[in-house]
Amino acid sequence: MKIIMLGAPGAGKGTQAKKIAEKYHIPHISTGDIFRANIKNGTELGKKAKTYMDQGLLVPDELTVDLVIDRVGQDDCKDGYILDGFPRTIPQAECLDAALEKRGEKVDFAIDVEVPDENIVNRMSGRRACVGCGATYHIKYNPTKVDGVCDACGEKLVLRDDDKAETVQKRLGVYHDQTQPLIDYYTKSGVLKEVDGTVDMEDVFQAIVEILGA
Ligand code: AP5
Ligand code: ZN
């Protein structure tokens, strides 16, 4: 099963992708997480990606596409995977489709998690990310057992650099300009499924499971 998660920044793609990956035993591939890991490790890719991410801009396709195409060609992706944060532009989607077609494969589901812009800024300001393992929480909607400490690994939690209110506004603009056209793209290819992302996390998950099948 090859699944793509679509939706605005902060719509809950990462939260749901993690749960789907666990339930269906497929890898969760998040380009945002890959870039953040590279930034943390001080790689060349990380240095380049950071200049764009900090401004709320997309990392150029040249730095993004090959990385994902290589990753989905690895052995653990044979039975499927969930892509979170990719594709984000029409050229990225076309490159993915072309690469899959060469292997006689295709995207099975593109799940659009719908959350209006008004809700997004509120969500992002309350999001906290673990510096150790990257796990994501929310101070109100998904709090940790001990304030400011990751449940999974015990490291501290921080506000992501790109979650400041002005950067969030910029990311929303970029989303509407460059990523939202993918909704039409995947509607045309017949794989788009929409879910209401404003309800409780567990209810969003149940709606997705209904689409994917138990
Ligand atoms: P990326 O990490 O992909 O960020 P994003 O798409 O902006 O998405 P987020 O991670 O911010 O949000 P999410 O939808 O995963 O929401 P989450 O589950 O955390 O990308 C970051 C940057 O990397 C980009 O700006 C770009 O520069 C670059 N990049 C990445 N991929 C790229 C690509 N393909 N091409 C070019 N550049 C790329 O949830 C948000 C918060 O809400 C959390 O606190 C969560 O606990 C809470 N929450 C979730 N669901 C609910 C719910 N139902 N109710 C209440 N709260 C909820
Ligand atoms: Zn952690």
Coordinates of C-alpha atoms and ligand atoms in Angstrom, one line a residue:
M1 CA 0.0 0.0 0.0
K2 CA 1.6 3.3 -1.1
I3 CA 0.1 6.2 0.7
I4 CA 0.6 10.0 0.4
M5 CA -0.4 12.4 3.2
L6 CA -1.6 15.8 2.0
G7 CA -2.6 18.8 4.0
A8 CA -1.5 22.2 5.3
P9 CA 1.4 22.6 7.7
G10 CA 0.1 21.5 11.1
A11 CA -2.9 19.7 9.7
G12 CA -1.8 16.6 11.5
K13 CA 0.0 14.7 8.7
G14 CA 2.9 13.6 10.9
T15 CA 0.6 12.6 13.8
Q16 CA -1.5 10.4 11.5
A17 CA 1.3 9.0 9.4
K18 CA 3.0 7.7 12.4
K19 CA -0.1 5.8 13.6
I20 CA -0.8 4.5 10.1
A21 CA 2.8 3.2 9.7
E22 CA 2.5 1.4 13.0
K23 CA -0.9 -0.2 12.2
Y24 CA 0.0 -1.3 8.7
H25 CA 3.7 -2.1 9.3
I26 CA 5.0 0.1 6.6
P27 CA 7.8 2.7 6.8
H28 CA 6.9 6.4 7.6
I29 CA 9.0 8.6 5.3
S30 CA 8.8 12.3 6.3
T31 CA 10.9 14.7 4.2
G32 CA 10.6 17.3 7.0
D33 CA 12.1 14.7 9.5
I34 CA 14.8 13.8 7.1
F35 CA 15.8 17.4 6.6
R36 CA 15.7 18.1 10.4
A37 CA 17.9 15.0 11.1
N38 CA 20.4 16.4 8.5
I39 CA 20.3 19.8 10.2
K40 CA 20.9 18.2 13.6
N41 CA 23.9 16.2 12.2
G42 CA 25.4 19.2 10.4
T43 CA 25.4 17.6 7.0
E44 CA 25.8 19.6 3.7
L45 CA 22.2 18.8 2.9
G46 CA 21.1 20.0 6.3
K47 CA 22.9 23.3 5.9
K48 CA 21.4 24.0 2.5
A49 CA 17.8 22.9 3.6
K50 CA 17.9 25.0 6.8
T51 CA 18.2 28.3 4.9
Y52 CA 14.9 27.6 3.2
M53 CA 13.1 26.0 6.1
D54 CA 13.8 28.8 8.5
Q55 CA 12.2 31.2 6.0
G56 CA 9.1 29.0 5.6
L57 CA 10.1 28.3 2.0
L58 CA 10.2 24.9 0.3
V59 CA 13.6 23.2 -0.1
P60 CA 14.3 23.2 -3.9
D61 CA 13.1 20.1 -5.8
E62 CA 16.8 19.3 -6.8
L63 CA 17.6 18.6 -3.2
T64 CA 14.4 16.7 -2.4
V65 CA 13.2 14.5 -5.3
D66 CA 16.2 12.1 -5.7
L67 CA 16.4 11.6 -1.9
V68 CA 12.8 10.4 -1.8
I69 CA 13.0 8.3 -5.0
D70 CA 16.0 6.5 -3.6
R71 CA 14.4 6.0 -0.3
V72 CA 11.2 4.4 -1.7
G73 CA 13.3 2.1 -3.8
Q74 CA 14.8 0.4 -0.7
D75 CA 14.0 -3.1 0.4
D76 CA 11.8 -2.2 3.3
C77 CA 9.5 -0.2 1.0
K78 CA 8.6 -3.3 -1.1
D79 CA 5.2 -3.8 0.6
G80 CA 4.4 -0.1 0.7
Y81 CA 5.1 3.1 2.7
I82 CA 3.6 6.3 3.8
L83 CA 5.0 9.6 2.4
D84 CA 4.5 12.5 4.8
G85 CA 5.4 16.0 3.3
F86 CA 6.2 14.7 -0.2
P87 CA 5.2 15.5 -2.9
R88 CA 4.7 19.1 -2.2
T89 CA 4.8 20.5 -5.8
I90 CA 3.4 19.3 -9.1
P91 CA 7.0 18.6 -10.4
Q92 CA 7.6 16.4 -7.3
A93 CA 4.4 14.5 -7.9
E94 CA 5.3 14.0 -11.6
C95 CA 8.8 12.7 -10.7
L96 CA 7.3 10.3 -8.2
D97 CA 4.7 9.0 -10.6
A98 CA 7.4 8.6 -13.4
A99 CA 9.7 6.7 -11.0
L100 CA 6.9 4.4 -9.8
E101 CA 5.7 3.8 -13.3
K102 CA 9.1 2.5 -14.3
R103 CA 8.7 -0.1 -11.6
G104 CA 5.1 -0.9 -12.6
E105 CA 3.8 0.7 -9.4
K106 CA 1.5 3.5 -8.5
V107 CA 0.2 5.6 -5.6
D108 CA -2.8 3.9 -4.0
F109 CA -4.1 6.6 -1.7
A110 CA -3.5 10.4 -1.4
I111 CA -5.1 11.4 1.9
D112 CA -5.9 15.0 2.3
V113 CA -6.2 16.1 6.0
E114 CA -8.4 19.2 5.9
V115 CA -7.9 21.9 8.5
P116 CA -8.9 25.6 7.9
D117 CA -6.1 28.2 8.2
E118 CA -7.7 29.7 11.3
N119 CA -7.0 26.6 13.3
I120 CA -3.4 26.1 12.1
V121 CA -1.6 28.9 13.8
N122 CA -3.2 27.9 17.1
R123 CA -2.0 24.3 16.6
M124 CA 1.5 25.2 15.7
S125 CA 2.1 27.6 18.6
G126 CA 1.2 24.7 20.9
R127 CA 3.3 22.0 19.2
R128 CA 6.4 20.8 20.9
A129 CA 9.0 18.6 19.3
C130 CA 11.6 16.3 21.1
V131 CA 15.2 17.2 20.5
G132 CA 16.2 13.6 20.9
C133 CA 13.8 11.5 18.9
G134 CA 11.7 14.0 17.0
A135 CA 8.4 12.9 18.5
T136 CA 5.7 15.6 18.3
Y137 CA 3.3 16.6 21.1
H138 CA 0.8 19.5 21.7
I139 CA 0.6 21.3 25.0
K140 CA -3.2 21.1 25.0
Y141 CA -4.2 18.3 22.6
N142 CA -1.5 15.8 23.1
P143 CA 0.5 16.6 26.3
T144 CA 3.4 14.6 27.7
K145 CA 3.2 13.0 31.1
V146 CA 5.8 15.3 32.5
D147 CA 5.8 18.9 31.3
G148 CA 8.5 19.6 28.7
V149 CA 9.9 16.0 28.7
C150 CA 9.5 13.5 25.9
D151 CA 7.4 10.4 26.9
A152 CA 9.4 8.2 24.4
C153 CA 13.0 9.1 25.2
G154 CA 13.1 11.5 28.2
E155 CA 14.8 14.3 26.2
K156 CA 13.5 17.9 26.4
L157 CA 10.9 19.4 24.1
V158 CA 11.2 22.6 22.1
L159 CA 9.2 24.8 19.8
R160 CA 10.3 24.1 16.2
D161 CA 12.3 26.9 14.6
D162 CA 9.8 27.3 11.8
D163 CA 6.7 27.3 14.2
K164 CA 7.0 31.0 15.0
A165 CA 3.7 32.8 14.1
E166 CA 5.2 34.8 11.2
T167 CA 7.0 31.7 9.6
V168 CA 3.7 29.7 10.0
Q169 CA 1.9 32.4 8.0
K170 CA 4.6 32.2 5.3
R171 CA 4.3 28.4 5.2
L172 CA 0.6 28.6 4.8
G173 CA 1.0 30.9 1.8
V174 CA 3.5 28.6 0.2
Y175 CA 1.1 25.7 0.9
H176 CA -1.8 27.4 -0.9
D177 CA 0.4 28.4 -3.9
Q178 CA 2.5 25.3 -4.4
T179 CA 1.0 22.3 -2.7
Q180 CA -2.7 22.7 -2.8
P181 CA -2.7 22.1 -6.7
L182 CA -1.8 18.5 -5.8
I183 CA -5.4 18.0 -4.6
D184 CA -6.6 18.4 -8.2
Y185 CA -3.7 16.3 -9.5
Y186 CA -4.6 13.4 -7.3
T187 CA -8.4 13.9 -7.8
K188 CA -7.7 13.4 -11.6
S189 CA -5.7 10.3 -11.0
G190 CA -8.6 8.9 -8.9
V191 CA -6.7 8.3 -5.6
L192 CA -7.7 11.4 -3.5
K193 CA -9.5 10.8 -0.2
E194 CA -10.4 13.7 2.1
V195 CA -10.7 13.5 5.9
D196 CA -11.8 16.2 8.4
G197 CA -8.7 17.0 10.3
T198 CA -10.4 19.3 12.8
V199 CA -11.8 16.5 15.0
D200 CA -10.0 14.6 17.7
M201 CA -6.8 12.8 16.6
E202 CA -8.2 9.4 17.3
D203 CA -11.4 10.2 15.2
V204 CA -9.2 11.4 12.3
F205 CA -7.3 8.1 12.5
Q206 CA -10.5 6.0 12.4
A207 CA -11.7 7.9 9.3
I208 CA -8.4 7.1 7.6
V209 CA -8.6 3.4 8.7
E210 CA -12.0 3.2 7.1
I211 CA -10.5 4.5 3.8
L212 CA -7.5 2.1 3.9
G213 CA -9.4 -0.9 5.2
A214 CA -8.7 -2.7 8.5
Ligands
AP5_1 P1 7.3 19.4 7.4 O1 8.0 18.9 8.5 O2 6.7 18.4 6.4 O3 6.2 20.4 7.9 P2 4.7 20.7 7.4 O4 4.2 20.1 6.2 O5 4.7 22.2 7.5 O6 4.0 19.9 8.4 P3 4.1 19.9 9.9 O7 5.2 18.9 10.4 O8 4.3 21.3 10.4 O9 2.7 19.5 10.4 P4 1.9 18.2 10.3 O10 0.8 18.3 9.3 O11 2.8 17.0 10.2 O12 1.2 18.3 11.7 P5 1.5 17.5 13.1 O13 1.1 16.1 13.0 O14 2.9 17.8 13.6 O15 8.3 20.3 6.5 C1 9.0 21.4 7.2 C2 9.8 22.1 6.1 O16 10.7 21.2 5.4 C3 9.0 22.8 5.0 O17 8.5 24.0 5.3 C4 10.0 22.8 3.8 O18 10.9 23.9 4.0 C5 10.8 21.5 4.0 N1 10.2 20.4 3.2 C6 9.7 19.2 3.7 N2 9.3 18.5 2.7 C7 9.6 19.1 1.6 C8 9.3 18.8 0.2 N3 8.8 17.7 -0.2 N4 9.8 19.7 -0.7 C9 10.3 20.9 -0.4 N5 10.5 21.2 0.9 C10 10.2 20.4 1.9 O19 0.4 18.3 14.0 C11 0.6 19.7 14.3 C12 0.3 19.9 15.8 O20 -1.1 19.7 16.0 C13 0.9 18.9 16.8 O21 1.3 19.6 18.0 C14 -0.1 17.8 17.0 O22 0.0 17.2 18.3 C15 -1.4 18.6 16.9 N6 -2.5 17.9 16.3 C16 -2.4 16.9 15.3 N7 -3.7 16.5 15.0 C17 -4.5 17.1 15.9 C18 -6.0 17.0 16.0 N8 -6.7 16.2 15.3 N9 -6.5 17.8 17.0 C19 -5.7 18.7 17.8 N10 -4.4 18.8 17.6 C20 -3.8 18.0 16.7
ZN2 ZN 12.0 11.9 22.3

